[in-house]
Amino acid sequence: MYQSQLFTKTLKETPADEISINAQLLIRAGFIQKEMAGVYDYLPLGLKVLKKIENIIREEMNEIGGQEVLMTTLQNPELWKKTGRWNDQVVDNWFKTKLVGGTELGIANTHEEPITATLVNFVKSYKDLPVYIYQFQTKFRNELRTKSGIMRVREFLMKDLYSFSRTEEEFKKFYEICAESYIKIFKRTGIGDVTFRTIAAGGSFTAGLTDEFQTISKAGEDIVYIDKAKKLAINKEVYTDENIKKFGLNKSKLEEEKSIEVGNIFPLGSKYSDALGLKTKDENGVEKSVIMGCYGIGLGRLLGAIVEVHHDEKGIIWPKEVSPFDVHLVQIENSQKIRKTAEKIYQDLLKTGIEVLYDDRDKSAGEKFADADLIGIPIRIVISERTLAKNSVEIKKRQEQKLKIVKISDVRINIK
Ligand code: ATP
Ligand code: MG
């Protein structure tokens, strides 16, 4: 993409009403825009990152047998009354709306009820299970406070998967497979080293314990106690002697950290399937409950967490797999010769499947470098009169100081 054609521009000033680093940097660099408190738009660069994250998650969900659907945002209260969750005391962050005639509707904050009701239509026998269904869908939550930029918002894209199993054992096996899959997702998105599976409470979903995935960060709203060697943590909300012992942890090895909940997986038992009449018959004709689990990742929360973990005073430092582009090609000076050579490098890279943001703007080198640092693409290629004199370009990694002078013909092999 030609940067001269990108409609967004970078901002020099930090928006005065943003206190979180993720929103400050993402707004300044032109990835997102604020509509109002807790409501953000994704602009071209931001959407590219969001889509990369979505694709990583989709690949991993398909890998474990997930089938993708897209459920509606408007929800039928009757389903939620059956599980007791229409009640505003039980789910305290509902957005609800009304039809012209006055009939109430829900606006999706999660999807256990409609997905379970869907399966009632299709699952007739024991042989129809297990089933794993997921989606990328917008959730609305009437959050009381929204101070963490895009990490706590009132409208956000969530990947939510729901598992339906025949037995507790079958469920547990999948639950562990999904936990492993989450670990992979956080590794691929660049926060694997600082993200820990964490024993936690179940909120309005279940009375039992659940597993969160918590990313160490000063920007986090949670407190967790981590055994880094065991790669297991325990959330402060369930930090009791009983739980520490139950999960084989040792108090002296636990380190307290602030952290961001990037994902959460829940054993649901048969709470929702029983309430909504989802049952199967086993091979002896005996009626059986269906055992469920649900598995969520907030895509914007994850994107924000990546920025919180990977930035410096100059801007964002995108991990490779989620960067909006692979390479930032920066042309200094605007002579015919430079333009022509830069254009050739650009086209050659595109041909080999490398995504390039090509800064062809008529701006000073200083401005271009500052923007490149702010936007945070992991590899920068600079072409100027000076490098061209040596038939070369300069290659620099965003997180490193050192420059490499590379012959133009060798660019491709030098940007691994
Ligand atoms: P929190 O405790 O932070 O309010 P939650 O436990 O209510 O979150 P879940 O119901 O577990 O959230 O949702 C699954 C995932 O969706 C979370 O792990 C998080 O990644 C994301 N998420 C939840 N609420 C928000 C929000 N308000 N803004 C952005 N992402 C969110
Ligand atoms: Mg949660």
Coordinates of C-alpha atoms and ligand atoms in Angstrom, one line a residue:
M1 CA 0.0 0.0 0.0
Y2 CA 1.2 3.5 -0.8
Q3 CA 1.3 5.5 2.4
S4 CA 0.4 8.7 0.4
Q5 CA -3.0 7.1 -0.2
L6 CA -3.7 6.0 3.4
F7 CA -6.5 8.4 4.5
T8 CA -5.4 8.3 8.1
K9 CA -2.5 10.5 9.4
T10 CA -0.4 10.1 12.4
L11 CA -0.8 12.6 15.3
K12 CA 2.0 14.3 17.1
E13 CA 0.0 15.0 20.2
T14 CA -1.3 12.3 22.6
P15 CA -5.1 12.6 22.9
A16 CA -5.8 14.3 26.2
D17 CA -8.7 12.0 27.2
E18 CA -6.7 8.8 26.8
I19 CA -4.9 7.5 29.9
S20 CA -4.0 4.0 28.6
I21 CA -0.9 3.4 26.4
N22 CA -2.7 1.1 24.0
A23 CA -5.3 3.8 23.1
Q24 CA -2.7 6.6 23.0
L25 CA -0.4 4.8 20.6
L26 CA -3.1 3.2 18.5
I27 CA -4.9 6.6 18.0
R28 CA -1.7 8.5 17.4
A29 CA -0.6 6.0 14.8
G30 CA -4.0 6.0 13.1
F31 CA -5.1 2.4 13.9
I32 CA -8.2 3.3 15.8
Q33 CA -10.5 6.3 16.5
K34 CA -12.6 7.0 19.5
E35 CA -16.4 7.4 19.0
M36 CA -17.1 7.9 22.7
A37 CA -16.0 6.4 26.0
G38 CA -15.6 2.7 25.6
V39 CA -16.5 2.7 21.9
Y40 CA -13.7 2.6 19.2
D41 CA -13.6 2.3 15.4
Y42 CA -11.0 0.3 13.6
L43 CA -9.3 2.2 10.8
P44 CA -7.4 0.6 7.9
L45 CA -4.2 -0.2 9.9
G46 CA -6.2 -1.3 12.9
L47 CA -8.5 -3.5 10.9
K48 CA -5.5 -5.2 9.3
V49 CA -4.2 -6.2 12.7
L50 CA -7.6 -7.2 13.9
K51 CA -8.0 -9.5 10.8
K52 CA -4.6 -11.0 11.4
I53 CA -5.5 -11.8 15.0
E54 CA -8.9 -13.2 13.7
N55 CA -7.2 -15.4 11.2
I56 CA -4.7 -16.8 13.7
I57 CA -7.6 -17.7 16.0
R58 CA -9.6 -19.1 13.2
E59 CA -6.8 -21.4 12.1
E60 CA -6.3 -22.7 15.6
M61 CA -10.1 -23.2 16.2
N62 CA -10.5 -25.1 12.9
E63 CA -7.4 -27.2 13.9
I64 CA -9.3 -28.5 17.0
G65 CA -12.5 -29.2 15.1
G66 CA -14.4 -26.0 15.5
Q67 CA -17.2 -25.2 13.1
E68 CA -17.7 -21.5 12.4
V69 CA -21.1 -19.8 12.6
L70 CA -22.4 -16.3 12.9
M71 CA -25.2 -15.8 15.4
T72 CA -27.3 -12.7 15.7
T73 CA -26.8 -9.7 17.9
L74 CA -30.5 -9.3 18.7
Q75 CA -31.5 -12.0 21.1
N76 CA -34.8 -13.6 22.2
P77 CA -35.5 -13.0 25.9
E78 CA -37.5 -16.2 26.2
L79 CA -34.2 -18.3 26.0
W80 CA -32.6 -16.2 28.6
K81 CA -35.6 -16.5 31.0
K82 CA -35.2 -20.3 30.8
T83 CA -31.7 -20.1 32.2
G84 CA -32.4 -17.2 34.7
R85 CA -30.0 -14.9 32.9
W86 CA -32.5 -12.3 31.6
N87 CA -32.4 -10.9 35.1
D88 CA -30.3 -7.7 35.5
Q89 CA -29.1 -8.8 38.9
V90 CA -27.7 -12.0 37.4
V91 CA -26.1 -10.3 34.3
D92 CA -25.4 -6.8 35.3
N93 CA -24.1 -5.5 32.0
W94 CA -27.0 -6.2 29.6
F95 CA -27.9 -3.8 26.9
K96 CA -31.6 -4.3 26.1
T97 CA -33.8 -2.7 23.5
K98 CA -37.5 -2.7 22.5
L99 CA -39.5 -3.4 19.3
V100 CA -41.8 -0.6 18.2
G101 CA -44.7 -2.4 19.9
G102 CA -42.8 -2.5 23.2
T103 CA -41.5 -6.1 23.2
E104 CA -38.1 -6.4 24.8
L105 CA -35.1 -7.8 23.0
G106 CA -31.6 -8.5 24.3
I107 CA -28.4 -7.2 22.6
A108 CA -25.8 -10.0 22.7
N109 CA -23.3 -10.0 25.6
T110 CA -22.6 -13.8 25.1
H111 CA -24.2 -16.7 23.3
E112 CA -24.6 -19.8 25.4
E113 CA -28.4 -19.6 25.2
P114 CA -29.0 -19.2 21.4
I115 CA -26.2 -21.7 20.5
T116 CA -27.6 -24.3 22.9
A117 CA -31.1 -23.7 21.5
T118 CA -29.7 -24.1 18.0
L119 CA -28.4 -27.6 18.9
V120 CA -31.8 -28.7 20.2
N121 CA -32.9 -28.5 16.5
F122 CA -30.1 -30.7 15.2
V123 CA -28.8 -33.0 17.9
K124 CA -31.0 -36.0 18.2
S125 CA -28.8 -38.9 19.2
Y126 CA -25.7 -39.6 21.1
K127 CA -24.0 -40.1 17.8
D128 CA -24.5 -36.4 16.9
L129 CA -22.0 -35.4 19.5
P130 CA -19.4 -34.0 20.3
V131 CA -19.8 -30.7 18.5
Y132 CA -17.7 -27.6 18.7
I133 CA -19.2 -24.3 17.4
Y134 CA -17.5 -21.0 17.3
Q135 CA -17.9 -17.5 15.9
F136 CA -16.4 -14.0 15.7
Q137 CA -19.2 -11.9 16.8
T138 CA -19.8 -8.5 18.3
K139 CA -20.7 -8.4 22.0
F140 CA -22.2 -5.5 23.8
R141 CA -21.6 -5.0 27.5
N142 CA -22.7 -2.1 29.6
E143 CA -19.5 -1.8 31.5
L144 CA -19.5 0.6 34.5
R145 CA -16.0 2.0 33.8
T146 CA -13.9 2.1 30.7
K147 CA -10.4 3.3 31.5
S148 CA -8.3 0.7 29.7
G149 CA -8.5 1.9 26.1
I150 CA -9.6 -0.8 23.7
M151 CA -9.2 -3.4 26.5
R152 CA -12.4 -2.6 28.2
V153 CA -15.1 -1.4 25.9
R154 CA -18.9 -1.6 25.5
E155 CA -18.9 -3.0 22.0
F156 CA -16.2 -5.6 21.0
L157 CA -15.5 -8.5 18.8
M158 CA -15.2 -11.8 20.6
K159 CA -14.3 -15.3 19.5
D160 CA -16.6 -17.5 21.4
L161 CA -16.6 -21.3 21.1
Y162 CA -19.1 -23.6 22.7
S163 CA -18.4 -27.3 23.2
F164 CA -21.1 -30.0 23.6
S165 CA -19.9 -33.4 24.8
R166 CA -21.5 -36.7 25.8
T167 CA -19.6 -37.3 29.0
E168 CA -17.6 -35.4 31.6
E169 CA -14.5 -37.2 30.3
E170 CA -15.1 -36.3 26.7
F171 CA -15.6 -32.7 27.8
K172 CA -12.4 -32.6 29.9
K173 CA -10.4 -33.9 27.0
F174 CA -11.6 -31.1 24.7
Y175 CA -11.2 -28.5 27.5
E176 CA -7.5 -29.3 27.7
I177 CA -7.1 -29.4 23.9
C178 CA -8.7 -25.9 23.8
A179 CA -6.4 -24.6 26.6
E180 CA -3.4 -25.8 24.6
S181 CA -4.8 -24.1 21.5
Y182 CA -5.1 -20.8 23.5
I183 CA -1.5 -21.1 24.5
K184 CA -0.6 -21.5 20.8
I185 CA -2.7 -18.4 19.9
F186 CA -1.0 -16.3 22.5
K187 CA 2.4 -17.5 21.4
R188 CA 1.6 -16.7 17.7
T189 CA 0.3 -13.2 18.6
G190 CA 3.6 -12.5 20.4
I191 CA 2.5 -12.5 24.1
G192 CA 3.2 -16.2 24.9
D193 CA 6.1 -15.5 27.2
V194 CA 4.1 -13.2 29.5
T195 CA 0.7 -15.0 29.3
F196 CA -0.3 -17.6 31.9
R197 CA -3.1 -20.0 32.4
T198 CA -4.8 -18.8 35.6
I199 CA -7.3 -20.4 38.0
A200 CA -10.2 -18.0 38.3
A201 CA -13.9 -17.5 39.2
G202 CA -16.8 -18.1 36.8
G203 CA -18.7 -14.8 37.0
S204 CA -22.3 -15.1 35.8
F205 CA -21.5 -18.2 33.7
T206 CA -20.8 -20.8 36.4
A207 CA -20.5 -21.2 40.1
G208 CA -17.4 -23.4 39.7
L209 CA -13.8 -22.4 38.9
T210 CA -12.7 -21.5 35.3
D211 CA -9.4 -20.9 33.5
E212 CA -8.3 -17.5 32.5
F213 CA -5.3 -16.5 30.3
Q214 CA -3.6 -13.6 32.0
T215 CA -0.9 -11.4 30.4
I216 CA 1.5 -9.7 32.8
S217 CA 1.2 -5.9 32.3
K218 CA 1.1 -2.8 34.4
A219 CA -2.0 -1.9 32.5
G220 CA -3.9 -4.9 33.7
E221 CA -6.9 -4.7 35.9
D222 CA -6.4 -8.1 37.6
I223 CA -4.0 -9.3 40.2
V224 CA -2.6 -12.8 39.8
Y225 CA -0.1 -15.0 41.6
I226 CA 2.1 -16.8 39.2
D227 CA 4.3 -19.9 39.4
K228 CA 6.5 -19.1 36.4
A229 CA 8.2 -22.4 36.3
K230 CA 4.9 -24.3 36.3
K231 CA 3.3 -21.8 33.9
L232 CA 0.3 -21.6 36.1
A233 CA -1.3 -18.8 38.0
I234 CA -4.1 -18.1 40.4
N235 CA -6.4 -15.1 40.3
K236 CA -6.6 -13.0 43.5
E237 CA -10.4 -13.5 43.5
V238 CA -9.9 -17.2 44.2
Y239 CA -6.5 -17.0 46.0
T240 CA -7.3 -19.2 49.0
D241 CA -5.1 -21.8 50.8
E242 CA -7.6 -24.5 49.7
N243 CA -7.2 -23.6 46.0
I244 CA -3.4 -23.2 46.2
K245 CA -3.2 -26.7 47.6
K246 CA -5.8 -28.1 45.3
F247 CA -3.8 -27.1 42.2
G248 CA -0.4 -28.2 43.6
L249 CA 1.0 -24.7 44.0
N250 CA 3.4 -23.5 46.6
K251 CA 2.8 -20.1 48.2
S252 CA 6.5 -19.3 48.3
K253 CA 6.9 -19.8 44.6
L254 CA 4.0 -17.5 43.6
E255 CA 4.8 -14.0 42.3
E256 CA 2.2 -11.3 42.4
E257 CA 1.7 -9.4 39.1
K258 CA -0.8 -7.1 37.6
S259 CA -2.3 -8.7 34.5
I260 CA -4.8 -8.5 31.6
E261 CA -7.4 -11.2 31.1
V262 CA -7.0 -11.9 27.4
G263 CA -9.0 -15.1 27.4
N264 CA -11.3 -17.2 29.6
I265 CA -12.5 -20.8 29.3
F266 CA -15.4 -22.2 31.3
P267 CA -16.7 -25.7 32.3
L268 CA -20.4 -25.2 32.2
G269 CA -21.6 -28.7 33.1
S270 CA -25.3 -29.2 32.0
K271 CA -26.6 -25.9 33.4
Y272 CA -27.5 -24.5 29.9
S273 CA -28.3 -27.7 28.1
D274 CA -30.7 -28.9 30.9
A275 CA -32.4 -25.5 31.1
L276 CA -33.0 -25.4 27.3
G277 CA -33.9 -29.0 26.8
L278 CA -30.8 -30.2 25.0
K279 CA -30.7 -34.0 25.8
T280 CA -29.5 -37.1 24.0
K281 CA -30.2 -40.8 24.4
D282 CA -27.3 -43.2 24.9
E283 CA -27.0 -46.6 23.1
N284 CA -29.4 -48.1 25.7
G285 CA -32.0 -45.5 25.1
V286 CA -31.3 -43.8 28.5
E287 CA -31.7 -40.0 28.4
K288 CA -28.4 -38.1 29.1
S289 CA -27.4 -34.5 29.9
V290 CA -25.1 -32.8 27.4
I291 CA -21.9 -31.4 29.0
M292 CA -20.9 -28.0 27.9
G293 CA -18.0 -25.6 27.9
C294 CA -17.4 -22.1 26.6
Y295 CA -14.2 -20.5 25.4
G296 CA -13.8 -16.8 24.8
I297 CA -11.1 -14.4 23.5
G298 CA -11.7 -10.7 23.1
L299 CA -9.9 -9.7 19.9
G300 CA -9.6 -6.0 20.7
R301 CA -8.6 -6.8 24.3
L302 CA -5.8 -9.0 22.8
L303 CA -4.8 -6.3 20.3
G304 CA -4.6 -3.8 23.1
A305 CA -2.6 -6.2 25.3
I306 CA -0.1 -6.8 22.5
V307 CA 0.5 -3.0 22.3
E308 CA 0.8 -2.8 26.1
V309 CA 3.5 -5.5 26.0
H310 CA 5.3 -4.5 22.8
H311 CA 6.0 -0.7 22.6
D312 CA 8.7 1.8 23.5
E313 CA 8.8 5.6 23.9
K314 CA 8.6 6.0 20.1
G315 CA 5.7 3.8 19.4
I316 CA 4.4 0.3 18.8
I317 CA 6.6 -2.7 18.0
W318 CA 4.4 -5.3 16.3
P319 CA 5.1 -9.0 16.7
K320 CA 5.7 -10.4 13.2
E321 CA 2.5 -12.4 12.8
V322 CA 0.1 -9.6 13.7
S323 CA 1.8 -6.6 12.1
P324 CA -0.3 -4.7 9.7
F325 CA 2.4 -5.1 7.1
D326 CA 5.6 -7.2 6.9
V327 CA 7.8 -4.4 5.7
H328 CA 7.8 -0.6 5.9
L329 CA 9.6 0.7 2.8
V330 CA 10.7 4.3 3.3
Q331 CA 11.9 6.4 0.4
I332 CA 14.0 9.5 1.4
E333 CA 14.1 12.3 -1.2
N334 CA 11.8 12.3 -4.1
S335 CA 14.1 12.1 -7.2
Q336 CA 12.9 10.2 -10.3
K337 CA 15.7 7.7 -9.7
I338 CA 14.8 7.0 -6.1
R339 CA 11.1 6.7 -6.9
K340 CA 11.8 4.3 -9.7
T341 CA 14.1 2.1 -7.6
A342 CA 11.8 2.1 -4.6
E343 CA 8.8 1.3 -6.8
K344 CA 10.7 -1.7 -8.2
I345 CA 11.6 -3.0 -4.8
Y346 CA 8.0 -2.5 -3.7
Q347 CA 6.6 -4.5 -6.7
D348 CA 9.3 -7.2 -6.3
L349 CA 8.4 -7.7 -2.6
L350 CA 4.6 -7.8 -3.4
K351 CA 5.2 -10.5 -6.0
T352 CA 6.8 -12.8 -3.4
G353 CA 3.8 -12.3 -1.1
I354 CA 5.3 -9.8 1.3
E355 CA 3.0 -7.1 2.5
V356 CA 4.5 -3.7 2.2
L357 CA 3.6 -0.2 3.4
Y358 CA 5.5 2.0 1.0
D359 CA 6.2 5.5 2.4
D360 CA 6.2 7.5 -0.9
R361 CA 5.1 10.7 0.8
D362 CA 6.9 14.0 0.2
K363 CA 8.0 14.5 3.8
S364 CA 11.3 14.9 5.6
A365 CA 13.4 11.9 6.6
G366 CA 12.8 12.8 10.3
E367 CA 9.1 12.8 10.0
K368 CA 9.1 9.5 8.1
F369 CA 11.2 7.8 10.6
A370 CA 9.1 9.1 13.5
D371 CA 6.0 7.8 11.8
A372 CA 7.6 4.4 11.0
D373 CA 8.6 4.0 14.7
L374 CA 5.1 5.0 15.8
I375 CA 3.3 2.6 13.4
G376 CA 5.7 -0.2 14.5
I377 CA 6.1 -2.5 11.4
P378 CA 8.9 -4.9 12.4
I379 CA 11.2 -4.3 9.4
R380 CA 12.1 -1.0 7.9
I381 CA 13.8 -0.7 4.5
V382 CA 15.2 2.8 3.7
I383 CA 16.3 3.9 0.3
S384 CA 18.0 7.3 -0.2
E385 CA 20.5 9.0 -2.5
R386 CA 23.3 7.8 -0.2
T387 CA 22.2 4.1 -0.2
L388 CA 21.5 4.2 -3.9
A389 CA 25.0 5.4 -4.6
K390 CA 26.1 2.0 -3.3
N391 CA 23.3 0.2 -5.1
S392 CA 22.0 -0.7 -1.6
V393 CA 19.2 -0.1 0.9
E394 CA 19.4 0.1 4.7
I395 CA 17.5 -2.5 6.7
K396 CA 16.6 -2.0 10.3
K397 CA 14.5 -4.0 12.7
R398 CA 12.0 -1.9 14.7
Q399 CA 13.3 -3.2 18.1
E400 CA 17.0 -2.9 17.2
Q401 CA 19.3 0.0 16.8
K402 CA 21.7 -1.5 14.3
L403 CA 21.4 -1.0 10.6
K404 CA 22.3 -3.4 7.9
I405 CA 23.4 -2.2 4.4
V406 CA 22.1 -4.7 1.8
K407 CA 22.5 -4.8 -2.0
I408 CA 19.2 -4.1 -3.7
S409 CA 19.3 -7.5 -5.3
D410 CA 19.6 -9.1 -1.9
V411 CA 16.7 -7.4 -0.2
R412 CA 14.3 -10.4 -0.3
I413 CA 16.7 -12.8 1.5
N414 CA 17.5 -10.2 4.1
I415 CA 14.0 -9.6 5.5
K416 CA 13.3 -13.0 7.1
Ligands
ATP1 P1 -13.6 -8.8 32.7 O1 -13.5 -9.6 33.9 O2 -12.4 -8.3 32.2 O3 -14.8 -7.9 32.7 P2 -15.1 -11.0 31.7 O4 -14.6 -12.1 32.6 O5 -16.4 -10.4 32.0 O6 -14.1 -9.9 31.5 P3 -15.6 -13.0 29.7 O7 -17.1 -13.1 29.8 O8 -14.8 -14.0 30.3 O9 -15.2 -11.5 30.2 O10 -15.3 -12.7 28.1 C1 -14.3 -13.4 27.4 C2 -13.3 -12.5 26.9 O11 -13.8 -11.4 26.2 C3 -12.4 -11.9 28.0 O12 -11.4 -12.8 28.4 C4 -11.8 -10.7 27.3 O13 -10.8 -11.1 26.4 C5 -13.0 -10.3 26.4 N1 -13.7 -9.2 27.1 C6 -14.6 -9.3 28.1 N2 -15.2 -8.1 28.4 C7 -14.6 -7.2 27.5 C8 -14.7 -5.8 27.4 N3 -15.6 -5.1 28.1 N4 -14.0 -5.2 26.4 C9 -13.1 -5.9 25.6 N5 -13.0 -7.2 25.8 C10 -13.7 -7.9 26.7
MG2 MG -13.7 -13.7 32.1

